[in-house]
Amino acid sequence: MGGTPDRVSVDQRWTPVAGLLHWARTQPDAVFLSQPHEGVVTDITWAEAEDQVRRIAAYLTSLQLPPGSAIGLLSRNCAQMILADLAIWMAGHVSVPVYPSLNADTLGYILRHCETRVLFLGPLDDWSAMAPGIPSGLPTVVFPQTSASAVPAGAEQWDALLARHAPTSEVVPRAPDSLARLVYTSGSTGAPKGAVLTQLNMAMNAMISATTVLDLTPEDVILGALPFFHVFGQTVCLNAPVAVGACISLVPSFQPRTVLQQLGEHGVTRVIG
Protein backbone atom coordinates (compact mmCIF):
# COMPACT_ATOMS: atom_id res chain seq x y z
CA MET A 1 0.00 0.00 0.00
CA GLY A 2 2.90 2.42 0.58
CA GLY A 3 2.68 6.00 1.72
CA THR A 4 3.40 7.82 4.94
CA PRO A 5 2.07 6.30 8.19
CA ASP A 6 -1.08 8.19 9.15
CA ARG A 7 -2.59 7.87 12.62
CA VAL A 8 -6.05 8.66 11.21
CA SER A 9 -5.92 5.63 8.89
CA VAL A 10 -5.65 3.18 11.80
CA ASP A 11 -8.85 1.85 13.35
CA GLN A 12 -8.20 2.71 16.99
CA ARG A 13 -10.79 0.14 18.10
CA TRP A 14 -8.80 -2.74 16.58
CA THR A 15 -7.18 -5.23 18.92
CA PRO A 16 -5.34 -8.52 18.29
CA VAL A 17 -8.38 -10.33 19.69
CA ALA A 18 -10.61 -8.55 17.17
CA GLY A 19 -8.20 -9.65 14.44
CA LEU A 20 -8.36 -13.28 15.59
CA LEU A 21 -12.17 -13.28 15.63
CA HIS A 22 -12.37 -11.63 12.20
CA TRP A 23 -10.13 -14.17 10.50
CA ALA A 24 -11.67 -17.12 12.34
CA ARG A 25 -14.97 -16.01 10.83
CA THR A 26 -13.80 -15.15 7.31
CA GLN A 27 -11.14 -17.85 6.71
CA PRO A 28 -11.69 -20.44 9.46
CA ASP A 29 -9.80 -23.27 7.76
CA ALA A 30 -6.71 -21.26 6.79
CA VAL A 31 -3.58 -22.00 8.83
CA PHE A 32 -2.75 -19.34 11.41
CA LEU A 33 0.10 -21.05 13.30
CA SER A 34 2.51 -23.72 12.11
CA GLN A 35 4.35 -25.30 15.05
CA PRO A 36 7.35 -27.64 14.55
CA HIS A 37 8.29 -29.79 17.53
CA GLU A 38 10.66 -32.77 17.55
CA GLY A 39 10.32 -33.33 13.82
CA VAL A 40 6.52 -33.05 13.73
CA VAL A 41 4.67 -29.97 12.44
CA THR A 42 1.28 -29.11 13.91
CA ASP A 43 -0.91 -26.63 12.03
CA ILE A 44 -3.51 -24.61 13.93
CA THR A 45 -6.22 -22.95 11.85
CA TRP A 46 -7.85 -19.65 12.70
CA ALA A 47 -11.01 -21.46 13.86
CA GLU A 48 -9.00 -23.85 16.05
CA ALA A 49 -7.05 -20.92 17.49
CA GLU A 50 -10.25 -19.08 18.39
CA ASP A 51 -11.61 -22.19 20.11
CA GLN A 52 -8.47 -22.62 22.23
CA VAL A 53 -8.28 -18.93 23.07
CA ARG A 54 -11.91 -18.90 24.22
CA ARG A 55 -11.34 -21.97 26.40
CA ILE A 56 -8.24 -20.54 28.09
CA ALA A 57 -10.04 -17.21 28.54
CA ALA A 58 -12.85 -19.16 30.24
CA TYR A 59 -10.28 -20.69 32.61
CA LEU A 60 -8.88 -17.24 33.47
CA THR A 61 -12.41 -15.91 34.03
CA SER A 62 -13.15 -18.83 36.37
CA LEU A 63 -10.34 -17.64 38.67
CA GLN A 64 -12.31 -14.41 39.36
CA LEU A 65 -9.21 -12.24 39.18
CA PRO A 66 -9.49 -8.44 39.43
CA PRO A 67 -9.88 -6.81 35.98
CA GLY A 68 -6.55 -5.97 34.42
CA SER A 69 -4.57 -8.51 36.44
CA ALA A 70 -0.98 -9.23 35.39
CA ILE A 71 -0.58 -12.66 33.79
CA GLY A 72 2.97 -13.89 33.18
CA LEU A 73 4.31 -15.61 30.05
CA LEU A 74 7.59 -17.48 30.47
CA SER A 75 8.51 -19.46 27.37
CA ARG A 76 10.47 -19.63 24.17
CA ASN A 77 8.40 -19.07 21.02
CA CYS A 78 5.57 -21.56 20.64
CA ALA A 79 1.96 -21.57 19.47
CA GLN A 80 0.56 -21.73 23.00
CA MET A 81 2.44 -18.57 23.97
CA ILE A 82 0.56 -16.70 21.25
CA LEU A 83 -2.78 -18.28 22.14
CA ALA A 84 -2.27 -17.54 25.84
CA ASP A 85 -1.50 -13.90 25.02
CA LEU A 86 -4.77 -13.61 23.11
CA ALA A 87 -6.70 -15.37 25.89
CA ILE A 88 -5.28 -12.99 28.48
CA TRP A 89 -6.54 -10.01 26.48
CA MET A 90 -9.90 -11.64 25.75
CA ALA A 91 -10.43 -12.14 29.49
CA GLY A 92 -9.59 -8.49 30.20
CA HIS A 93 -6.13 -8.89 31.68
CA VAL A 94 -2.57 -7.72 31.00
CA SER A 95 0.14 -9.98 29.60
CA VAL A 96 3.64 -9.83 31.07
CA PRO A 97 6.13 -11.67 28.83
CA VAL A 98 9.37 -12.54 30.58
CA TYR A 99 12.79 -13.28 29.07
CA PRO A 100 13.18 -17.09 29.18
CA SER A 101 16.87 -16.76 30.09
CA LEU A 102 16.68 -14.61 33.24
CA ASN A 103 18.24 -15.66 36.50
CA ALA A 104 15.97 -16.62 39.37
CA ASP A 105 16.40 -13.35 41.29
CA THR A 106 15.42 -11.18 38.31
CA LEU A 107 12.50 -13.43 37.43
CA GLY A 108 11.22 -13.32 40.99
CA TYR A 109 11.55 -9.54 41.12
CA ILE A 110 9.46 -9.09 37.95
CA LEU A 111 6.73 -11.52 38.98
CA ARG A 112 6.39 -9.88 42.38
CA HIS A 113 6.74 -6.29 41.17
CA CYS A 114 3.76 -6.52 38.80
CA GLU A 115 1.81 -8.78 41.19
CA THR A 116 1.53 -11.65 38.70
CA ARG A 117 -1.65 -13.66 39.36
CA VAL A 118 -1.06 -16.58 36.96
CA LEU A 119 2.02 -17.82 35.08
CA PHE A 120 1.97 -19.59 31.72
CA LEU A 121 5.10 -21.73 31.45
CA GLY A 122 6.62 -23.19 28.30
CA PRO A 123 9.91 -24.55 26.93
CA LEU A 124 13.01 -23.00 28.55
CA ASP A 125 16.76 -23.41 28.17
CA ASP A 126 17.50 -23.86 31.87
CA TRP A 127 14.44 -24.45 34.05
CA SER A 128 16.47 -25.45 37.11
CA ALA A 129 18.17 -22.04 37.19
CA MET A 130 14.88 -20.14 36.96
CA ALA A 131 12.59 -22.28 39.12
CA PRO A 132 13.60 -20.71 42.47
CA GLY A 133 12.39 -17.33 41.21
CA ILE A 134 8.75 -18.40 40.85
CA PRO A 135 6.78 -17.32 43.95
CA SER A 136 5.40 -20.17 46.02
CA GLY A 137 1.74 -20.86 45.35
CA LEU A 138 1.57 -18.94 42.08
CA PRO A 139 -0.99 -20.68 39.82
CA THR A 140 0.89 -22.06 36.81
CA VAL A 141 -0.23 -23.42 33.44
CA VAL A 142 2.21 -25.59 31.51
CA PHE A 143 2.38 -25.70 27.70
CA PRO A 144 2.49 -29.12 25.96
CA GLN A 145 6.13 -28.81 24.77
CA THR A 146 7.43 -28.25 28.30
CA SER A 147 9.87 -30.81 29.65
CA ALA A 148 8.39 -33.06 32.30
CA SER A 149 11.22 -32.05 34.64
CA ALA A 150 10.10 -28.41 34.40
CA VAL A 151 6.54 -28.90 35.63
CA PRO A 152 5.99 -27.32 39.06
CA ALA A 153 3.97 -29.24 41.61
CA GLY A 154 0.27 -28.51 41.25
CA ALA A 155 0.61 -26.92 37.81
CA GLU A 156 -2.29 -27.08 35.37
CA GLN A 157 -1.72 -28.67 31.96
CA TRP A 158 -2.75 -26.65 28.90
CA ASP A 159 -4.50 -29.57 27.21
CA ALA A 160 -6.37 -30.46 30.40
CA LEU A 161 -7.72 -26.91 30.63
CA LEU A 162 -8.88 -27.08 27.01
CA ALA A 163 -10.80 -30.26 27.83
CA ARG A 164 -12.24 -28.94 31.08
CA HIS A 165 -13.50 -25.50 29.99
CA ALA A 166 -16.12 -24.74 27.34
CA PRO A 167 -15.35 -21.79 25.06
CA THR A 168 -16.43 -18.52 26.61
CA SER A 169 -18.83 -16.33 24.67
CA GLU A 170 -17.57 -13.20 26.41
CA VAL A 171 -14.94 -10.87 25.02
CA VAL A 172 -14.07 -8.16 27.53
CA PRO A 173 -14.17 -4.79 25.71
CA ARG A 174 -10.91 -2.86 25.80
CA ALA A 175 -10.54 0.91 25.49
CA PRO A 176 -7.71 2.16 23.25
CA ASP A 177 -5.82 3.56 26.25
CA SER A 178 -6.18 0.42 28.38
CA LEU A 179 -3.05 -1.50 29.33
CA ALA A 180 -2.36 -4.51 27.10
CA ARG A 181 1.22 -5.54 27.80
CA LEU A 182 3.85 -4.84 30.40
CA VAL A 183 7.35 -5.50 29.06
CA TYR A 184 10.24 -5.48 31.50
CA THR A 185 13.86 -4.69 30.74
CA SER A 186 16.37 -7.45 31.45
CA GLY A 187 17.72 -5.72 34.54
CA SER A 188 21.33 -5.73 33.35
CA THR A 189 21.91 -2.16 34.58
CA GLY A 190 19.71 -2.19 37.67
CA ALA A 191 16.27 -3.38 38.72
CA PRO A 192 14.08 -4.31 35.72
CA LYS A 193 11.73 -1.55 34.60
CA GLY A 194 8.31 -2.14 33.07
CA ALA A 195 7.37 -0.47 29.78
CA VAL A 196 3.64 -0.04 29.15
CA LEU A 197 1.96 -0.96 25.86
CA THR A 198 -1.67 0.07 25.46
CA GLN A 199 -4.26 -1.42 23.12
CA LEU A 200 -3.76 1.62 20.86
CA ASN A 201 0.02 0.99 20.80
CA MET A 202 -0.72 -2.53 19.62
CA ALA A 203 -3.16 -1.37 16.94
CA MET A 204 -0.90 1.36 15.58
CA ASN A 205 2.19 -0.85 15.48
CA ALA A 206 0.38 -3.79 13.93
CA MET A 207 -1.51 -1.88 11.25
CA ILE A 208 1.38 0.31 10.13
CA SER A 209 3.80 -2.64 10.14
CA ALA A 210 1.40 -4.84 8.17
CA THR A 211 0.44 -2.28 5.54
CA THR A 212 2.76 0.69 5.15
CA VAL A 213 5.99 -1.14 6.05
CA LEU A 214 5.52 -4.77 4.96
CA ASP A 215 2.44 -4.79 2.69
CA LEU A 216 1.37 -8.19 4.04
CA THR A 217 -1.56 -10.22 2.68
CA PRO A 218 -3.39 -13.34 3.92
CA GLU A 219 -1.24 -15.37 1.50
CA ASP A 220 1.98 -14.49 3.33
CA VAL A 221 3.80 -16.86 5.68
CA ILE A 222 5.93 -15.05 8.28
CA LEU A 223 8.92 -16.73 9.89
CA GLY A 224 8.28 -16.43 13.63
CA ALA A 225 11.92 -16.39 14.68
CA LEU A 226 12.09 -13.11 16.59
CA PRO A 227 11.30 -13.64 20.30
CA PHE A 228 7.71 -12.79 21.16
CA PHE A 229 8.72 -11.53 24.59
CA HIS A 230 10.36 -8.55 22.78
CA VAL A 231 8.22 -5.67 21.56
CA PHE A 232 9.44 -5.91 17.94
CA GLY A 233 8.76 -9.64 17.77
CA GLN A 234 5.30 -9.08 19.23
CA THR A 235 4.50 -6.23 16.86
CA VAL A 236 5.94 -7.47 13.57
CA CYS A 237 5.98 -11.26 13.82
CA LEU A 238 2.69 -11.65 15.72
CA ASN A 239 0.32 -8.70 15.63
CA ALA A 240 1.00 -7.67 12.01
CA PRO A 241 0.07 -11.14 10.66
CA VAL A 242 -3.03 -11.13 12.89
CA ALA A 243 -4.00 -7.78 11.39
CA VAL A 244 -4.05 -9.16 7.82
CA GLY A 245 -4.76 -12.87 8.32
CA ALA A 246 -1.27 -14.14 7.43
CA CYS A 247 0.29 -17.38 8.71
CA ILE A 248 3.12 -17.58 11.26
CA SER A 249 5.70 -20.37 10.91
CA LEU A 250 7.12 -20.64 14.40
CA VAL A 251 10.79 -21.06 15.29
CA PRO A 252 11.06 -22.35 18.89
CA SER A 253 14.86 -22.22 18.95
CA PHE A 254 17.01 -20.69 16.22
CA GLN A 255 19.16 -23.37 14.59
CA PRO A 256 20.42 -22.20 11.15
CA ARG A 257 20.21 -25.58 9.40
CA THR A 258 16.71 -26.26 10.76
CA VAL A 259 15.49 -22.77 9.89
CA LEU A 260 16.77 -23.03 6.30
CA GLN A 261 14.86 -26.28 5.92
CA GLN A 262 11.76 -24.69 7.45
CA LEU A 263 11.84 -21.78 4.98
CA GLY A 264 11.26 -24.16 2.09
CA GLU A 265 8.96 -26.68 3.73
CA HIS A 266 6.62 -24.06 5.19
CA GLY A 267 6.58 -21.79 2.12
CA VAL A 268 7.86 -18.81 4.13
CA THR A 269 7.46 -15.54 2.20
CA ARG A 270 8.79 -13.06 4.78
CA VAL A 271 11.80 -13.24 7.06
CA ILE A 272 11.95 -10.30 9.48
CA GLY A 273 14.96 -9.55 11.62
Tab-separated table of C-alpha atoms in Angstrom:
chain	number	residue	atom	x	y	z
A	1	MET	CA	0.000	0.000	0.000
A	2	GLY	CA	2.901	2.416	0.582
A	3	GLY	CA	2.681	6.000	1.721
A	4	THR	CA	3.400	7.824	4.935
A	5	PRO	CA	2.072	6.301	8.187
A	6	ASP	CA	-1.076	8.187	9.145
A	7	ARG	CA	-2.593	7.871	12.617
A	8	VAL	CA	-6.049	8.658	11.210
A	9	SER	CA	-5.917	5.633	8.886
A	10	VAL	CA	-5.653	3.184	11.801
A	11	ASP	CA	-8.846	1.846	13.355
A	12	GLN	CA	-8.198	2.708	16.991
A	13	ARG	CA	-10.791	0.140	18.101
A	14	TRP	CA	-8.798	-2.738	16.583
A	15	THR	CA	-7.176	-5.229	18.922
A	16	PRO	CA	-5.336	-8.515	18.286
A	17	VAL	CA	-8.380	-10.335	19.688
A	18	ALA	CA	-10.608	-8.549	17.168
A	19	GLY	CA	-8.197	-9.648	14.444
A	20	LEU	CA	-8.359	-13.278	15.586
A	21	LEU	CA	-12.171	-13.275	15.633
A	22	HIS	CA	-12.373	-11.633	12.203
A	23	TRP	CA	-10.129	-14.172	10.498
A	24	ALA	CA	-11.668	-17.120	12.344
A	25	ARG	CA	-14.967	-16.013	10.833
A	26	THR	CA	-13.796	-15.153	7.312
A	27	GLN	CA	-11.140	-17.850	6.709
A	28	PRO	CA	-11.690	-20.441	9.460
A	29	ASP	CA	-9.800	-23.272	7.762
A	30	ALA	CA	-6.712	-21.264	6.790
A	31	VAL	CA	-3.580	-21.998	8.826
A	32	PHE	CA	-2.754	-19.342	11.415
A	33	LEU	CA	0.103	-21.051	13.296
A	34	SER	CA	2.509	-23.722	12.111
A	35	GLN	CA	4.349	-25.298	15.046
A	36	PRO	CA	7.349	-27.636	14.548
A	37	HIS	CA	8.293	-29.793	17.529
A	38	GLU	CA	10.661	-32.775	17.552
A	39	GLY	CA	10.319	-33.330	13.816
A	40	VAL	CA	6.518	-33.050	13.734
A	41	VAL	CA	4.673	-29.973	12.439
A	42	THR	CA	1.278	-29.107	13.905
A	43	ASP	CA	-0.907	-26.632	12.027
A	44	ILE	CA	-3.512	-24.610	13.929
A	45	THR	CA	-6.222	-22.953	11.847
A	46	TRP	CA	-7.851	-19.647	12.700
A	47	ALA	CA	-11.006	-21.462	13.859
A	48	GLU	CA	-9.004	-23.848	16.046
A	49	ALA	CA	-7.050	-20.924	17.488
A	50	GLU	CA	-10.250	-19.079	18.387
A	51	ASP	CA	-11.607	-22.186	20.109
A	52	GLN	CA	-8.472	-22.625	22.230
A	53	VAL	CA	-8.278	-18.933	23.070
A	54	ARG	CA	-11.911	-18.897	24.215
A	55	ARG	CA	-11.337	-21.975	26.403
A	56	ILE	CA	-8.239	-20.543	28.086
A	57	ALA	CA	-10.036	-17.210	28.541
A	58	ALA	CA	-12.849	-19.164	30.241
A	59	TYR	CA	-10.282	-20.686	32.613
A	60	LEU	CA	-8.882	-17.242	33.473
A	61	THR	CA	-12.407	-15.905	34.034
A	62	SER	CA	-13.152	-18.831	36.370
A	63	LEU	CA	-10.340	-17.636	38.665
A	64	GLN	CA	-12.314	-14.411	39.361
A	65	LEU	CA	-9.214	-12.236	39.182
A	66	PRO	CA	-9.486	-8.442	39.428
A	67	PRO	CA	-9.879	-6.807	35.983
A	68	GLY	CA	-6.552	-5.967	34.416
A	69	SER	CA	-4.571	-8.507	36.440
A	70	ALA	CA	-0.984	-9.227	35.390
A	71	ILE	CA	-0.579	-12.663	33.788
A	72	GLY	CA	2.973	-13.891	33.185
A	73	LEU	CA	4.310	-15.610	30.053
A	74	LEU	CA	7.589	-17.481	30.472
A	75	SER	CA	8.512	-19.463	27.371
A	76	ARG	CA	10.470	-19.630	24.168
A	77	ASN	CA	8.400	-19.069	21.025
A	78	CYS	CA	5.574	-21.563	20.642
A	79	ALA	CA	1.959	-21.573	19.466
A	80	GLN	CA	0.556	-21.734	22.996
A	81	MET	CA	2.442	-18.569	23.969
A	82	ILE	CA	0.558	-16.697	21.248
A	83	LEU	CA	-2.781	-18.277	22.143
A	84	ALA	CA	-2.270	-17.541	25.840
A	85	ASP	CA	-1.498	-13.901	25.022
A	86	LEU	CA	-4.772	-13.608	23.108
A	87	ALA	CA	-6.704	-15.374	25.888
A	88	ILE	CA	-5.281	-12.994	28.483
A	89	TRP	CA	-6.542	-10.007	26.479
A	90	MET	CA	-9.899	-11.640	25.746
A	91	ALA	CA	-10.430	-12.137	29.493
A	92	GLY	CA	-9.595	-8.486	30.196
A	93	HIS	CA	-6.130	-8.887	31.677
A	94	VAL	CA	-2.567	-7.723	31.003
A	95	SER	CA	0.137	-9.984	29.597
A	96	VAL	CA	3.636	-9.833	31.068
A	97	PRO	CA	6.134	-11.669	28.832
A	98	VAL	CA	9.372	-12.543	30.581
A	99	TYR	CA	12.792	-13.275	29.074
A	100	PRO	CA	13.184	-17.091	29.183
A	101	SER	CA	16.867	-16.755	30.091
A	102	LEU	CA	16.680	-14.610	33.238
A	103	ASN	CA	18.240	-15.658	36.498
A	104	ALA	CA	15.974	-16.623	39.372
A	105	ASP	CA	16.404	-13.355	41.289
A	106	THR	CA	15.420	-11.183	38.313
A	107	LEU	CA	12.502	-13.432	37.426
A	108	GLY	CA	11.215	-13.325	40.987
A	109	TYR	CA	11.548	-9.544	41.117
A	110	ILE	CA	9.462	-9.091	37.946
A	111	LEU	CA	6.729	-11.519	38.977
A	112	ARG	CA	6.387	-9.876	42.383
A	113	HIS	CA	6.743	-6.288	41.174
A	114	CYS	CA	3.759	-6.520	38.796
A	115	GLU	CA	1.815	-8.778	41.188
A	116	THR	CA	1.526	-11.646	38.704
A	117	ARG	CA	-1.651	-13.661	39.364
A	118	VAL	CA	-1.063	-16.583	36.960
A	119	LEU	CA	2.021	-17.818	35.085
A	120	PHE	CA	1.970	-19.592	31.719
A	121	LEU	CA	5.095	-21.727	31.452
A	122	GLY	CA	6.623	-23.193	28.298
A	123	PRO	CA	9.913	-24.552	26.935
A	124	LEU	CA	13.005	-23.000	28.547
A	125	ASP	CA	16.758	-23.406	28.168
A	126	ASP	CA	17.496	-23.865	31.874
A	127	TRP	CA	14.444	-24.446	34.047
A	128	SER	CA	16.469	-25.446	37.108
A	129	ALA	CA	18.175	-22.038	37.192
A	130	MET	CA	14.879	-20.142	36.965
A	131	ALA	CA	12.586	-22.275	39.115
A	132	PRO	CA	13.602	-20.710	42.469
A	133	GLY	CA	12.388	-17.331	41.206
A	134	ILE	CA	8.752	-18.399	40.855
A	135	PRO	CA	6.783	-17.319	43.954
A	136	SER	CA	5.400	-20.168	46.015
A	137	GLY	CA	1.737	-20.864	45.353
A	138	LEU	CA	1.569	-18.936	42.076
A	139	PRO	CA	-0.994	-20.684	39.815
A	140	THR	CA	0.894	-22.058	36.815
A	141	VAL	CA	-0.235	-23.419	33.445
A	142	VAL	CA	2.214	-25.589	31.508
A	143	PHE	CA	2.377	-25.703	27.702
A	144	PRO	CA	2.487	-29.120	25.963
A	145	GLN	CA	6.125	-28.811	24.768
A	146	THR	CA	7.425	-28.245	28.298
A	147	SER	CA	9.873	-30.814	29.645
A	148	ALA	CA	8.388	-33.061	32.304
A	149	SER	CA	11.220	-32.048	34.639
A	150	ALA	CA	10.099	-28.412	34.400
A	151	VAL	CA	6.542	-28.900	35.631
A	152	PRO	CA	5.994	-27.324	39.059
A	153	ALA	CA	3.973	-29.235	41.614
A	154	GLY	CA	0.274	-28.509	41.253
A	155	ALA	CA	0.613	-26.920	37.809
A	156	GLU	CA	-2.286	-27.084	35.369
A	157	GLN	CA	-1.719	-28.675	31.964
A	158	TRP	CA	-2.750	-26.648	28.899
A	159	ASP	CA	-4.504	-29.572	27.207
A	160	ALA	CA	-6.369	-30.459	30.396
A	161	LEU	CA	-7.722	-26.908	30.634
A	162	LEU	CA	-8.883	-27.083	27.010
A	163	ALA	CA	-10.801	-30.257	27.829
A	164	ARG	CA	-12.244	-28.939	31.082
A	165	HIS	CA	-13.502	-25.502	29.987
A	166	ALA	CA	-16.117	-24.737	27.344
A	167	PRO	CA	-15.351	-21.789	25.056
A	168	THR	CA	-16.428	-18.522	26.609
A	169	SER	CA	-18.833	-16.332	24.672
A	170	GLU	CA	-17.565	-13.201	26.407
A	171	VAL	CA	-14.945	-10.866	25.024
A	172	VAL	CA	-14.066	-8.163	27.533
A	173	PRO	CA	-14.169	-4.788	25.713
A	174	ARG	CA	-10.906	-2.865	25.798
A	175	ALA	CA	-10.545	0.905	25.492
A	176	PRO	CA	-7.711	2.157	23.247
A	177	ASP	CA	-5.820	3.561	26.251
A	178	SER	CA	-6.184	0.421	28.382
A	179	LEU	CA	-3.048	-1.499	29.334
A	180	ALA	CA	-2.359	-4.505	27.096
A	181	ARG	CA	1.216	-5.542	27.802
A	182	LEU	CA	3.847	-4.836	30.405
A	183	VAL	CA	7.345	-5.495	29.064
A	184	TYR	CA	10.244	-5.484	31.502
A	185	THR	CA	13.862	-4.692	30.742
A	186	SER	CA	16.366	-7.453	31.450
A	187	GLY	CA	17.719	-5.720	34.545
A	188	SER	CA	21.331	-5.729	33.350
A	189	THR	CA	21.912	-2.156	34.582
A	190	GLY	CA	19.706	-2.187	37.668
A	191	ALA	CA	16.274	-3.375	38.720
A	192	PRO	CA	14.084	-4.308	35.721
A	193	LYS	CA	11.735	-1.551	34.600
A	194	GLY	CA	8.310	-2.143	33.068
A	195	ALA	CA	7.366	-0.470	29.780
A	196	VAL	CA	3.641	-0.041	29.147
A	197	LEU	CA	1.959	-0.963	25.858
A	198	THR	CA	-1.675	0.066	25.460
A	199	GLN	CA	-4.259	-1.422	23.116
A	200	LEU	CA	-3.762	1.617	20.864
A	201	ASN	CA	0.016	0.991	20.801
A	202	MET	CA	-0.717	-2.529	19.619
A	203	ALA	CA	-3.161	-1.365	16.937
A	204	MET	CA	-0.899	1.362	15.577
A	205	ASN	CA	2.190	-0.846	15.481
A	206	ALA	CA	0.377	-3.786	13.927
A	207	MET	CA	-1.513	-1.885	11.248
A	208	ILE	CA	1.377	0.314	10.131
A	209	SER	CA	3.804	-2.636	10.137
A	210	ALA	CA	1.402	-4.844	8.165
A	211	THR	CA	0.443	-2.280	5.541
A	212	THR	CA	2.763	0.688	5.146
A	213	VAL	CA	5.992	-1.144	6.048
A	214	LEU	CA	5.518	-4.769	4.963
A	215	ASP	CA	2.445	-4.795	2.689
A	216	LEU	CA	1.370	-8.189	4.035
A	217	THR	CA	-1.556	-10.220	2.676
A	218	PRO	CA	-3.389	-13.342	3.919
A	219	GLU	CA	-1.245	-15.373	1.500
A	220	ASP	CA	1.981	-14.491	3.326
A	221	VAL	CA	3.799	-16.861	5.679
A	222	ILE	CA	5.929	-15.053	8.280
A	223	LEU	CA	8.920	-16.728	9.889
A	224	GLY	CA	8.281	-16.427	13.629
A	225	ALA	CA	11.921	-16.390	14.683
A	226	LEU	CA	12.092	-13.105	16.595
A	227	PRO	CA	11.303	-13.645	20.304
A	228	PHE	CA	7.711	-12.790	21.155
A	229	PHE	CA	8.720	-11.525	24.590
A	230	HIS	CA	10.359	-8.552	22.783
A	231	VAL	CA	8.219	-5.671	21.557
A	232	PHE	CA	9.443	-5.911	17.941
A	233	GLY	CA	8.759	-9.635	17.772
A	234	GLN	CA	5.299	-9.077	19.234
A	235	THR	CA	4.501	-6.232	16.856
A	236	VAL	CA	5.937	-7.468	13.575
A	237	CYS	CA	5.977	-11.261	13.816
A	238	LEU	CA	2.691	-11.651	15.715
A	239	ASN	CA	0.321	-8.701	15.628
A	240	ALA	CA	0.999	-7.667	12.013
A	241	PRO	CA	0.069	-11.139	10.662
A	242	VAL	CA	-3.026	-11.127	12.887
A	243	ALA	CA	-4.002	-7.779	11.387
A	244	VAL	CA	-4.047	-9.161	7.823
A	245	GLY	CA	-4.763	-12.869	8.315
A	246	ALA	CA	-1.272	-14.136	7.433
A	247	CYS	CA	0.286	-17.377	8.714
A	248	ILE	CA	3.122	-17.584	11.257
A	249	SER	CA	5.701	-20.367	10.905
A	250	LEU	CA	7.117	-20.642	14.402
A	251	VAL	CA	10.793	-21.062	15.293
A	252	PRO	CA	11.060	-22.353	18.890
A	253	SER	CA	14.856	-22.215	18.946
A	254	PHE	CA	17.014	-20.693	16.215
A	255	GLN	CA	19.162	-23.371	14.594
A	256	PRO	CA	20.418	-22.196	11.155
A	257	ARG	CA	20.209	-25.584	9.399
A	258	THR	CA	16.706	-26.260	10.759
A	259	VAL	CA	15.487	-22.765	9.887
A	260	LEU	CA	16.772	-23.030	6.301
A	261	GLN	CA	14.856	-26.278	5.921
A	262	GLN	CA	11.761	-24.686	7.453
A	263	LEU	CA	11.840	-21.777	4.982
A	264	GLY	CA	11.262	-24.157	2.089
A	265	GLU	CA	8.960	-26.682	3.727
A	266	HIS	CA	6.615	-24.064	5.185
A	267	GLY	CA	6.582	-21.791	2.125
A	268	VAL	CA	7.864	-18.814	4.127
A	269	THR	CA	7.458	-15.539	2.196
A	270	ARG	CA	8.789	-13.056	4.780
A	271	VAL	CA	11.798	-13.240	7.065
A	272	ILE	CA	11.950	-10.303	9.476
A	273	GLY	CA	14.964	-9.546	11.623
